[in-house]
Coordinates of C-alpha atoms in Angstrom, one line a residue:
X1 CA 259.1 310.6 123.0
X2 CA 260.3 313.9 121.6
X3 CA 259.1 317.1 122.8
X4 CA 258.8 318.7 126.2
X5 CA 259.1 316.2 129.2
X6 CA 255.6 317.2 130.6
X7 CA 252.4 319.3 129.7
X8 CA 250.8 321.1 132.5
X9 CA 246.9 320.5 132.0
X10 CA 245.6 323.6 134.1
X11 CA 242.4 322.3 136.1
X12 CA 242.3 325.3 138.9
X13 CA 238.9 326.6 137.0
X14 CA 237.1 323.1 137.5
X15 CA 234.9 322.2 140.4
X16 CA 236.4 319.7 143.0
X17 CA 236.1 316.2 142.0
X18 CA 235.8 313.1 143.8
X19 CA 238.1 311.3 141.4
X20 CA 239.3 311.3 137.7
X21 CA 239.6 308.8 135.0
X22 CA 240.7 309.0 131.6
X23 CA 239.1 307.0 128.9
X24 CA 241.1 306.4 125.7
X25 CA 240.4 304.1 122.7
X26 CA 241.8 302.6 119.4
X27 CA 245.6 303.4 119.6
X28 CA 246.1 301.1 116.6
X29 CA 249.9 300.6 117.4
X30 CA 251.6 299.9 114.0
X31 CA 254.9 298.1 113.8
X32 CA 257.3 300.3 111.6
X33 CA 257.2 299.4 107.9
X34 CA 260.0 301.4 106.7
X35 CA 259.6 302.6 103.1
X36 CA 257.1 300.0 102.0
X37 CA 254.0 301.4 100.1
X38 CA 250.9 301.9 102.2
X39 CA 247.3 302.2 101.6
X40 CA 246.9 305.4 103.8
X41 CA 250.1 307.2 104.4
X42 CA 249.0 308.5 107.9
X43 CA 249.4 304.6 108.9
X44 CA 253.1 305.8 109.0
X45 CA 252.5 308.3 112.0
X46 CA 249.8 306.1 113.8
X47 CA 252.4 305.0 116.5
X48 CA 253.6 308.3 117.1
X49 CA 250.1 309.8 117.5
X50 CA 249.3 307.3 119.7
X51 CA 252.4 307.9 121.9
X52 CA 251.8 311.5 122.0
X53 CA 248.4 310.6 123.3
X54 CA 249.6 308.2 126.0
X55 CA 251.9 310.8 127.2
X56 CA 249.2 313.4 127.4
X57 CA 247.2 311.0 129.3
X58 CA 250.2 310.5 131.7
X59 CA 250.5 314.4 132.1
X60 CA 246.8 315.0 132.8
X61 CA 247.3 312.9 136.3
X62 CA 243.8 311.0 136.2
X63 CA 243.6 308.4 139.2
X64 CA 243.4 305.8 136.6
X65 CA 243.0 305.1 132.8
X66 CA 240.3 302.6 130.8
X67 CA 242.0 301.6 127.2
X68 CA 238.9 301.0 125.3
X69 CA 240.7 298.1 123.0
X70 CA 242.1 297.9 119.7
X71 CA 245.6 298.2 120.9
X72 CA 247.4 297.2 117.5
X73 CA 246.7 297.9 113.7
X74 CA 247.4 294.0 113.4
X75 CA 244.6 291.5 113.9
X76 CA 244.6 287.8 115.4
X77 CA 245.3 285.9 111.7
X78 CA 248.1 288.3 110.7
X79 CA 251.7 286.9 111.3
X80 CA 252.8 289.8 113.4
X81 CA 250.0 290.1 115.6
X82 CA 251.7 288.9 118.9
X83 CA 254.7 291.0 118.5
X84 CA 252.3 294.0 117.8
X85 CA 250.8 293.5 120.8
X86 CA 253.8 292.7 123.1
X87 CA 255.2 296.4 121.7
X88 CA 251.8 298.2 122.0
X89 CA 251.9 297.1 125.6
X90 CA 255.5 298.5 126.2
X91 CA 254.6 301.7 124.5
X92 CA 251.6 302.1 127.1
X93 CA 254.1 301.1 130.0
X94 CA 256.9 303.5 128.5
X95 CA 254.4 306.4 129.7
X96 CA 253.9 305.1 133.3
X97 CA 250.3 304.2 132.6
X98 CA 248.8 300.9 133.5
X99 CA 245.5 301.0 132.3
X100 CA 242.3 298.7 132.9
X101 CA 242.1 297.0 129.4
X102 CA 239.0 296.4 127.4
X103 CA 239.0 293.7 124.4
X104 CA 238.5 295.1 121.0
X105 CA 238.1 293.3 117.7
X106 CA 241.6 294.0 116.6
X107 CA 242.9 292.3 120.0
X108 CA 240.9 289.1 120.0
X109 CA 238.6 288.9 116.7
X110 CA 235.5 289.8 115.3
X111 CA 231.9 289.8 116.5
X112 CA 230.0 286.4 115.6
X113 CA 228.7 287.6 112.2
X114 CA 229.3 285.8 108.8
X115 CA 229.8 289.2 107.2
X116 CA 232.6 290.2 109.3
X117 CA 235.9 291.0 107.6
X118 CA 238.1 288.9 109.7
X119 CA 237.7 286.0 112.1
X120 CA 235.6 285.8 114.9
X121 CA 236.8 285.7 118.3
X122 CA 238.4 282.5 119.5
X123 CA 239.0 280.7 122.6
X124 CA 242.8 280.7 121.5
X125 CA 242.7 284.7 120.9
X126 CA 241.0 285.0 124.2
X127 CA 243.8 283.2 126.3
X128 CA 246.3 285.1 124.6
X129 CA 244.6 288.4 125.6
X130 CA 243.8 286.9 129.1
X131 CA 247.5 285.9 129.5
X132 CA 248.8 289.3 128.6
X133 CA 246.4 291.8 130.2
X134 CA 244.1 289.4 132.8
X135 CA 240.3 288.8 132.4
X136 CA 238.3 290.7 129.7
X137 CA 235.0 290.7 131.9
X138 CA 235.7 292.3 135.4
X139 CA 234.8 294.8 137.7
X140 CA 236.4 297.6 140.4
X141 CA 235.4 300.0 142.7
X142 CA 236.3 303.6 143.3
X143 CA 234.6 305.3 146.7
X144 CA 230.7 304.6 146.1
X145 CA 231.3 304.0 142.2
X146 CA 231.4 300.5 140.3
X147 CA 233.0 300.1 137.1
X148 CA 232.1 297.4 135.0
X149 CA 234.3 295.9 131.7
X150 CA 232.8 293.6 129.4
X151 CA 233.9 291.8 126.3
X152 CA 231.8 292.7 123.5
X153 CA 233.4 290.6 120.9
X154 CA 232.0 287.6 122.4
X155 CA 228.4 288.6 122.7
X156 CA 226.1 285.9 120.5
X157 CA 229.1 283.5 120.7
X158 CA 228.7 279.8 121.0
X159 CA 232.1 280.2 123.0
X160 CA 231.8 278.9 126.6
X161 CA 233.1 282.1 127.7
X162 CA 230.1 283.9 126.5
X163 CA 227.7 282.4 129.1
X164 CA 230.4 282.5 131.6
X165 CA 230.3 286.3 131.1
X166 CA 226.5 286.7 131.3
X167 CA 226.5 284.8 134.3
X168 CA 229.0 286.9 135.9
X169 CA 227.4 290.1 134.7
X170 CA 224.2 289.8 135.7
X171 CA 225.3 288.7 139.2
X172 CA 227.6 291.6 139.6
X173 CA 225.0 294.2 138.6
X174 CA 222.6 292.4 141.3
X175 CA 225.1 292.7 143.7
X176 CA 226.1 296.4 143.3
X177 CA 222.8 297.8 142.4
X178 CA 222.9 300.5 145.2
X179 CA 226.4 302.3 143.5
X180 CA 226.8 304.0 140.9
X181 CA 227.4 302.1 137.8
X182 CA 229.8 302.7 135.0
X183 CA 229.8 300.2 132.0
X184 CA 232.6 299.9 129.2
X185 CA 232.9 297.9 126.4
X186 CA 234.3 297.9 123.1
X187 CA 231.7 297.6 120.4
X188 CA 228.8 300.2 119.9
X189 CA 225.7 298.8 121.6
X190 CA 224.3 300.7 118.9
X191 CA 224.6 303.6 116.6
X192 CA 221.2 305.0 115.3
X193 CA 218.8 303.1 118.0
X194 CA 218.3 300.1 119.4
X195 CA 216.4 298.7 116.5
X196 CA 218.9 299.0 113.7
X197 CA 219.8 295.8 112.4
X198 CA 222.9 293.9 113.5
X199 CA 223.6 291.3 110.7
X200 CA 226.2 293.1 108.2
X201 CA 226.4 296.0 110.3
X202 CA 230.2 296.4 111.3
X203 CA 229.9 299.0 114.1
X204 CA 227.4 297.5 116.8
X205 CA 226.5 294.6 118.7
X206 CA 223.5 292.4 117.3
X207 CA 220.4 291.1 118.7
X208 CA 219.6 289.3 120.7
X209 CA 222.4 290.3 123.3
X210 CA 222.1 293.8 122.2
X211 CA 218.6 293.7 123.7
X212 CA 219.4 291.6 126.7
X213 CA 222.1 294.3 127.6
X214 CA 219.6 297.2 126.6
X215 CA 217.2 295.9 129.0
X216 CA 219.8 295.9 131.9
X217 CA 221.3 299.1 131.3
X218 CA 217.7 300.5 131.9
X219 CA 216.8 298.3 134.7
X220 CA 220.0 298.8 136.7
X221 CA 220.2 302.7 135.7
X222 CA 223.6 302.6 134.8
X223 CA 224.8 306.2 134.7
X224 CA 227.5 306.3 131.9
X225 CA 228.1 303.8 129.1
X226 CA 231.2 304.2 127.1
X227 CA 232.0 302.3 124.1
X228 CA 234.7 302.7 121.1
X229 CA 235.3 301.1 117.9
X230 CA 234.1 303.4 115.2
X231 CA 236.7 306.2 115.7
X232 CA 234.1 309.0 115.9
X233 CA 232.3 310.9 118.7
X234 CA 228.8 310.0 119.4
X235 CA 226.2 310.6 122.1
X236 CA 222.9 309.4 123.2
X237 CA 220.9 308.7 126.2
X238 CA 219.1 305.3 127.0
X239 CA 216.6 306.3 129.5
X240 CA 218.8 308.5 132.1
X241 CA 221.7 306.6 131.1
X242 CA 224.5 308.9 129.1
X243 CA 226.0 307.0 126.3
X244 CA 229.2 308.0 124.6
X245 CA 231.0 306.7 121.9
X246 CA 234.7 307.4 122.0
X247 CA 236.8 308.4 119.2
X248 CA 240.3 307.6 118.5
X249 CA 243.7 308.9 119.0
X250 CA 245.1 307.7 115.8
X251 CA 242.9 308.0 112.9
X252 CA 239.1 308.3 112.0
X253 CA 237.0 305.8 109.9
X254 CA 236.3 307.1 106.3
X255 CA 232.7 306.0 106.0
X256 CA 231.7 308.7 108.5
X257 CA 232.6 311.7 106.5
X258 CA 229.3 311.1 104.9
X259 CA 227.9 313.2 107.8
X260 CA 229.0 316.3 106.6
X261 CA 228.2 318.7 103.6
X262 CA 231.6 319.3 102.8
X263 CA 234.6 317.7 100.6
X264 CA 235.8 314.4 102.3
X265 CA 238.3 314.7 105.1
X266 CA 242.1 314.0 104.0
X267 CA 242.5 310.3 102.6
X268 CA 238.8 309.7 101.9
X269 CA 238.2 310.5 105.6
X270 CA 240.4 308.4 107.4
X271 CA 242.9 311.4 108.5
X272 CA 240.0 313.7 110.0
X273 CA 242.6 314.9 112.8
X274 CA 240.3 317.5 114.3
X275 CA 238.3 314.8 115.8
X276 CA 241.2 312.9 117.2
X277 CA 241.4 312.8 121.3
X278 CA 240.3 311.1 124.5
X279 CA 237.9 311.7 127.4
X280 CA 238.5 313.0 130.9
X281 CA 236.0 311.9 133.3
X282 CA 235.8 314.0 136.5
X283 CA 233.2 312.3 138.8
X284 CA 231.4 314.6 141.4
X285 CA 229.1 313.6 144.4
X286 CA 226.1 314.5 142.0
X287 CA 227.5 314.3 138.2
X288 CA 230.1 313.2 136.1
X289 CA 231.8 315.8 134.0
X290 CA 232.9 314.7 130.4
X291 CA 235.9 316.6 129.0
X292 CA 236.9 316.1 125.5
X293 CA 240.8 316.4 125.3
X294 CA 241.7 317.1 121.5
X295 CA 244.8 315.5 120.7
X296 CA 244.6 316.5 116.9
X297 CA 247.0 313.8 115.6
X298 CA 250.0 315.5 117.0
X299 CA 253.4 313.2 116.6
X300 CA 255.2 315.5 119.6
X301 CA 254.0 316.9 122.7
X302 CA 252.3 320.3 122.3
X303 CA 254.9 323.3 122.9
X304 CA 252.5 325.0 125.5
X305 CA 250.1 324.2 128.4
X306 CA 246.6 323.3 128.3
X307 CA 243.6 324.9 130.0
X308 CA 240.8 322.2 130.8
X309 CA 237.4 324.1 130.5
X310 CA 234.4 323.8 132.0
X311 CA 231.3 322.0 130.3
X312 CA 228.1 323.6 130.4
X313 CA 226.8 321.6 133.6
X314 CA 229.4 323.4 135.5
X315 CA 229.3 327.0 134.4
X316 CA 227.0 330.0 135.4
X317 CA 227.8 331.9 131.8
X318 CA 226.1 334.1 129.7
X319 CA 227.4 332.2 126.3
X320 CA 224.6 330.8 124.2
X321 CA 224.8 330.1 120.5
X322 CA 222.3 330.5 117.5
X323 CA 221.2 327.3 115.7
X324 CA 220.9 327.7 111.9
X325 CA 221.3 324.2 111.6
X326 CA 219.3 321.6 113.2
X327 CA 221.1 320.5 116.6
X328 CA 221.7 316.9 115.1
X329 CA 221.7 316.5 111.5
X330 CA 221.2 312.9 110.1
X331 CA 222.9 310.8 107.3
X332 CA 223.2 307.5 106.0
X333 CA 226.7 305.9 105.5
X334 CA 226.4 304.0 102.3
X335 CA 226.9 300.4 101.7
X336 CA 230.8 300.4 102.1
X337 CA 233.7 298.4 103.5
X338 CA 233.5 297.1 106.5
X339 CA 229.8 296.9 106.5
X340 CA 227.5 295.2 104.0
X341 CA 224.5 297.5 104.7
X342 CA 223.6 301.1 104.8
X343 CA 224.1 302.7 108.6
X344 CA 221.7 305.3 109.5
X345 CA 224.2 307.8 111.8
X346 CA 223.4 311.3 113.5
X347 CA 225.9 314.1 113.6
X348 CA 226.5 314.7 117.1
X349 CA 229.2 316.9 116.6
X350 CA 226.9 320.2 116.9
X351 CA 225.8 318.8 120.3
X352 CA 229.2 317.8 121.6
X353 CA 230.6 321.3 120.7
X354 CA 227.8 323.0 122.7
X355 CA 229.1 320.8 125.5
X356 CA 232.5 321.1 125.1
X357 CA 232.4 325.0 124.6
X358 CA 230.4 325.2 128.0
X359 CA 227.6 327.0 126.0
X360 CA 224.5 327.9 128.3
X361 CA 222.0 328.8 126.0
X362 CA 220.9 327.7 122.5
X363 CA 218.4 329.6 120.4
X364 CA 216.3 327.4 117.6
X365 CA 213.7 327.7 115.6
X366 CA 210.2 326.4 117.7
X367 CA 209.1 324.1 114.8
X368 CA 211.9 321.8 115.6
X369 CA 209.7 321.0 118.8
X370 CA 207.1 319.2 116.4
X371 CA 210.0 317.1 115.2
X372 CA 210.2 314.0 118.0
X373 CA 214.0 313.4 116.9
X374 CA 215.3 316.9 117.1
X375 CA 212.9 317.3 120.5
X376 CA 214.6 314.4 122.0
X377 CA 218.0 316.2 121.1
X378 CA 217.4 319.3 122.7
X379 CA 216.0 317.4 125.8
X380 CA 219.6 315.9 126.0
X381 CA 221.1 319.6 126.0
X382 CA 219.1 320.3 128.6
X383 CA 220.0 317.5 130.8
X384 CA 223.6 318.4 130.0
X385 CA 223.0 322.2 131.6
X386 CA 221.9 324.0 128.2
X387 CA 218.8 325.9 128.4
X388 CA 216.7 325.7 124.7
X389 CA 215.4 328.9 123.8
X390 CA 212.6 328.5 121.3
X391 CA 212.3 331.5 118.5
X392 CA 208.9 332.1 117.4
X393 CA 208.0 333.6 114.1
X394 CA 204.4 333.1 113.1
X395 CA 201.4 335.0 111.5
X396 CA 199.1 334.7 114.6
X397 CA 201.0 335.6 117.7
X398 CA 197.9 334.8 119.7
X399 CA 198.6 330.8 119.1
X400 CA 201.8 331.4 121.1
X401 CA 200.1 330.5 124.7
X402 CA 199.0 327.2 123.5
X403 CA 202.5 326.6 122.3
X404 CA 204.0 327.5 125.5
X405 CA 201.7 325.2 127.4
X406 CA 202.1 322.4 125.1
X407 CA 206.0 322.5 125.7
X408 CA 206.5 323.6 128.9
X409 CA 208.0 320.1 130.1
X410 CA 211.2 321.3 127.9
X411 CA 211.1 325.0 127.0
X412 CA 210.5 327.8 129.4
X413 CA 212.1 330.5 127.5
X414 CA 210.8 331.8 124.1
X415 CA 212.1 334.4 121.7
X416 CA 209.2 336.5 120.1
X417 CA 210.5 337.5 116.5
X418 CA 208.1 340.5 115.4
X419 CA 208.2 341.7 111.9
X420 CA 207.6 345.4 112.6
X421 CA 208.7 347.5 115.2
X422 CA 205.2 349.0 115.4
X423 CA 203.7 345.9 116.1
X424 CA 204.2 346.1 120.2
X425 CA 200.6 347.5 120.8
X426 CA 196.8 346.1 121.4
X427 CA 196.4 342.5 121.0
X428 CA 200.3 341.7 120.6
X429 CA 200.9 343.4 124.0
X430 CA 197.9 341.6 125.5
X431 CA 199.2 338.2 124.2
X432 CA 202.8 338.8 125.6
X433 CA 201.4 339.9 129.0
X434 CA 199.6 336.5 129.3
X435 CA 202.5 334.6 127.9
X436 CA 204.9 336.1 130.4
X437 CA 203.1 334.3 133.2
X438 CA 203.8 331.1 131.7
X439 CA 207.4 331.4 130.3
X440 CA 210.3 333.9 130.0
X441 CA 210.0 336.0 127.0
X442 CA 212.5 337.7 124.9
X443 CA 211.6 340.3 122.0
X444 CA 213.7 340.3 118.4
X445 CA 212.6 342.6 115.9
X446 CA 213.0 341.3 112.3
X447 CA 213.8 344.4 110.1
X448 CA 213.9 344.3 106.1
X449 CA 215.4 346.5 103.6
X450 CA 218.7 347.0 105.2
X451 CA 221.8 348.4 103.1
X452 CA 224.9 346.3 103.6
X453 CA 227.9 347.2 102.0
X454 CA 229.2 345.3 99.2
X455 CA 225.9 343.5 98.7
X456 CA 223.6 343.9 95.6
X457 CA 220.4 343.1 97.3
X458 CA 219.1 344.6 100.7
X459 CA 219.4 342.4 103.8
X460 CA 217.1 341.4 106.8
X461 CA 218.3 342.3 110.1
X462 CA 217.3 340.4 113.5
X463 CA 217.5 342.4 116.4
X464 CA 217.2 345.9 117.6
X465 CA 219.9 348.8 117.2
X466 CA 220.4 350.3 120.7
X467 CA 218.7 353.6 119.1
X468 CA 215.5 351.9 118.6
X469 CA 215.2 350.7 122.1
X470 CA 213.8 354.2 123.0
X471 CA 210.6 353.7 120.8
X472 CA 209.9 350.7 123.3
X473 CA 209.3 352.9 126.3
X474 CA 206.0 354.0 124.9
X475 CA 204.8 350.5 124.7
X476 CA 202.3 349.2 127.3
X477 CA 204.3 346.3 128.5
X478 CA 207.1 345.1 130.5
X479 CA 209.9 343.4 128.2
X480 CA 211.7 340.7 130.1
X481 CA 214.2 340.5 127.7
X482 CA 215.2 342.0 124.0
X483 CA 217.8 341.0 121.6
X484 CA 220.1 343.6 120.3
X485 CA 222.4 343.0 117.1
X486 CA 226.0 344.2 116.8
X487 CA 226.6 344.8 113.1
X488 CA 229.7 343.7 111.4
X489 CA 231.2 347.5 111.2
X490 CA 230.6 348.0 115.2
X491 CA 233.0 347.4 117.9
X492 CA 231.1 344.9 120.5
X493 CA 233.1 346.5 123.2
X494 CA 232.0 350.2 122.3
X495 CA 228.6 348.9 121.3
X496 CA 228.0 347.1 124.5
X497 CA 230.0 349.8 126.7
X498 CA 227.2 352.3 125.0
X499 CA 224.1 349.9 126.1
X500 CA 225.6 349.6 129.8
X501 CA 225.2 353.6 130.1
X502 CA 221.7 353.7 129.1
X503 CA 218.8 352.8 131.2
X504 CA 215.4 351.6 129.9
X505 CA 212.7 351.5 132.7
X506 CA 210.5 348.5 131.0
X507 CA 213.0 346.4 129.8
X508 CA 214.5 343.6 132.2
X509 CA 217.6 342.7 130.2
X510 CA 218.8 343.3 127.0
X511 CA 221.0 340.3 125.2
X512 CA 223.2 340.5 122.4
X513 CA 223.3 338.9 119.1
X514 CA 226.8 338.6 117.7
X515 CA 226.9 337.6 114.0
X516 CA 230.3 336.4 112.6
X517 CA 230.2 337.8 108.9
X518 CA 234.0 337.2 107.5
X519 CA 236.2 334.2 106.5
X520 CA 239.1 335.8 108.7
X521 CA 239.4 333.5 111.7
X522 CA 241.4 336.2 113.8
X523 CA 239.1 338.9 113.3
X524 CA 236.3 336.6 114.5
X525 CA 238.2 335.7 117.6
X526 CA 238.9 339.2 118.3
X527 CA 235.1 340.3 118.0
X528 CA 234.2 337.3 120.1
X529 CA 236.8 338.3 122.9
X530 CA 235.8 342.0 122.7
X531 CA 232.1 340.8 123.1
X532 CA 232.9 338.2 125.9
X533 CA 234.7 340.7 128.1
X534 CA 232.2 343.4 127.4
X535 CA 229.0 341.6 128.2
X536 CA 229.9 341.4 132.1
X537 CA 228.8 345.4 131.8
X538 CA 225.4 343.9 131.2
X539 CA 224.3 342.0 134.4
X540 CA 222.0 339.3 133.3
X541 CA 222.6 339.7 129.7
X542 CA 222.9 337.0 127.3
X543 CA 225.7 336.7 124.4
X544 CA 224.6 334.7 121.4
X545 CA 227.3 333.9 118.8
X546 CA 226.1 333.1 115.4
X547 CA 226.7 330.9 113.2
X548 CA 227.9 327.6 114.9
X549 CA 229.0 326.2 111.7
X550 CA 230.5 327.8 108.5
X551 CA 228.3 328.9 105.7
X552 CA 229.9 328.3 102.6
X553 CA 227.4 328.0 100.0
X554 CA 224.7 331.1 100.6
X555 CA 224.8 334.5 99.4
X556 CA 226.5 335.4 102.9
X557 CA 229.5 333.5 103.3
X558 CA 231.4 333.3 106.9
X559 CA 233.1 331.3 108.9
X560 CA 231.4 329.7 112.2
X561 CA 232.9 328.4 115.4
X562 CA 233.0 325.1 113.6
X563 CA 234.1 324.4 109.7
X564 CA 232.0 322.5 107.6
X565 CA 233.6 319.0 108.9
X566 CA 232.3 320.3 112.4
X567 CA 236.0 320.8 113.6
X568 CA 236.7 323.7 115.8
X569 CA 238.0 326.8 114.4
X570 CA 240.3 329.3 116.3
X571 CA 237.3 331.1 117.4
X572 CA 235.8 328.4 118.9
X573 CA 239.0 327.9 121.3
X574 CA 238.9 331.6 122.1
X575 CA 235.3 331.7 123.1
X576 CA 236.0 328.1 125.2
X577 CA 238.5 329.4 127.2
X578 CA 237.3 332.8 127.8
X579 CA 234.0 331.4 128.9
X580 CA 235.7 329.1 131.3

C-alpha cells in the first residue's frame, strides 16, 4: 500500500469507552482487468479504495472488526469467483485485520426471490464460504455485550441450513436476553418500513422471515441493528433499537441518486465518493456512540492525521442548525435494475449529518409536528442528543399555549417569530408569560423591507440587530431568549464581541443566527470559525448556522454545510472539528 505507513486517528476528545468496534461493508475486491473496457471506470480503483479503507480500519485501532459482506465484485456463478474470494481474504489479512465475517449476496448468492438477477444461495456456496471463514451464523461476547451475526441470504430459503439458523438464533437470544444485544446481517431488514413489499425488491429481506425477525428485535430490545448491501447510509428506529444501514467504502449504488434535487452523481450515481466510509462504534456503559469515518474513495492513505469528532450525544455545545428543508425528505427510486418494483426511500443524510457534526439544536417550522412521519424523525433526533426547537409563526399567538401543551412530549423549546417589533405588548406579552411557564421561549422578529446590496427587491430579515435590543427594555416581560442575526457584511467576531459587552436586564440569553450567503466555501468556513470562537463570549448562547444544505435554485443562491448531494462542504468539517 502506497503512502504513509500509518494514520493517527486522534480520539483524545472522546469520552472513555469500554471497547471499540469497526463496521465496514461492501469492499467488493475486483481482480485486475488490465486495459479491458469496463461498464464503469471507477471499477478500476475499487480494490485500491477497499485496500486504503482497510488500512485505515487497522490504523484506528479498534478492539475488533465486523465485515458486513460482499467481499468481491464477482459472484458464485462467475468463473473467477473462488480466486477473487481468496485474494480478497489475502488483502484483508495483509492489513493485519481478522474480521468477524457476515455473508453477503456476492459471497454466497442472492435472496430467495425469482426476480433476483443472480442465483440464490445454495448448499455448495454456503459450504465454500464456511470453509473459508467459518459459520455464517454465530455469536460472541465482549464485556457484558453480546454480538450476533446472521446469514440474511438464506432467510425464506428451503435449505436445511435456514431452519438450523432460526433454531440457533432464537435459542441464542433467549440465553443472552439479559445482556446488551447487537445484531448484524447483510441485507437490510427494510428500507422504508416493515410493510414494504419483498418480492421484486432487491434491497430487503422478504416476508415472512422479515416479520419474524422484526418481532424478535422488538421482543428482545436489540440495542443496535447493522445491515449493509445498498452502499448508502440509512438510519431508522425499531422501538428502542437503533437501525443503521452501512455504506460501502468502494462505490455507491446508482438508483439512490434519485434522492437528491441535483444532477446525478458521477457515473450515473455509482461514484458518489462523498458517501463512502465505515463506522466506528464506541461502546460506553450507557450508550453506543456511532462515528462515521469518511474514506471518500481515496486510493492512497491520506497525508494528514484525522480528528475523530464527538457526536451530539457526547457534547455540551452551543451549535445548532436551521432546517429550511425537512429533516428527512422522501423519494421513490423508479423501477430500475436490480429491482423490478419502485422503492420508497428516505433521505437520511440531513439527520445523519446533524449527528456527525455534533449539533445540539435544530430549528424547524412547528407545522412539521403535524406530519406524523417528520415528527417521528424529530423524535429520533432527540434520542440522538439533539434538541428540536419549533419555530412558531401564526396570525393568532393566543393559540400557542394549546400547541405547546399538545407537544410537550417532544418539544420543550419554542421560537416565537413576531412580524412587528412593536408587537411585544398587551395580549402578546400576556400569552408569552403564560407560555414561559410551559416551555423555554425564544423571540425572533421578522422584519421586511430590508435593502440588500446587489438585489433588486427588498428582503425580509429574521432576527434582531443588537441596536434593536434596547427597545425591548421597555417591554413588560422577561425574555428567556432572543435571536440576533449577523448580517453578511458584518464580522461575526466583532458582532458577538459587541453583544458580549452590553447588558440587558430583561433578556436571559442572546442566540445568534449566522446565515451563509456566498458560494465561496473558504469565506463561509472563515465566518463559521469566527462565530464558533466568539460564541463563548456569550455564556449560555446558541449559534445557529443556516443553511444546512445548498440553495442553488432560489433568488438568493448560497452554499450550505452540505452540497445538493448532501455531501459535506469544507465549512461542515470546520464546524465539526471546532465543535468538538
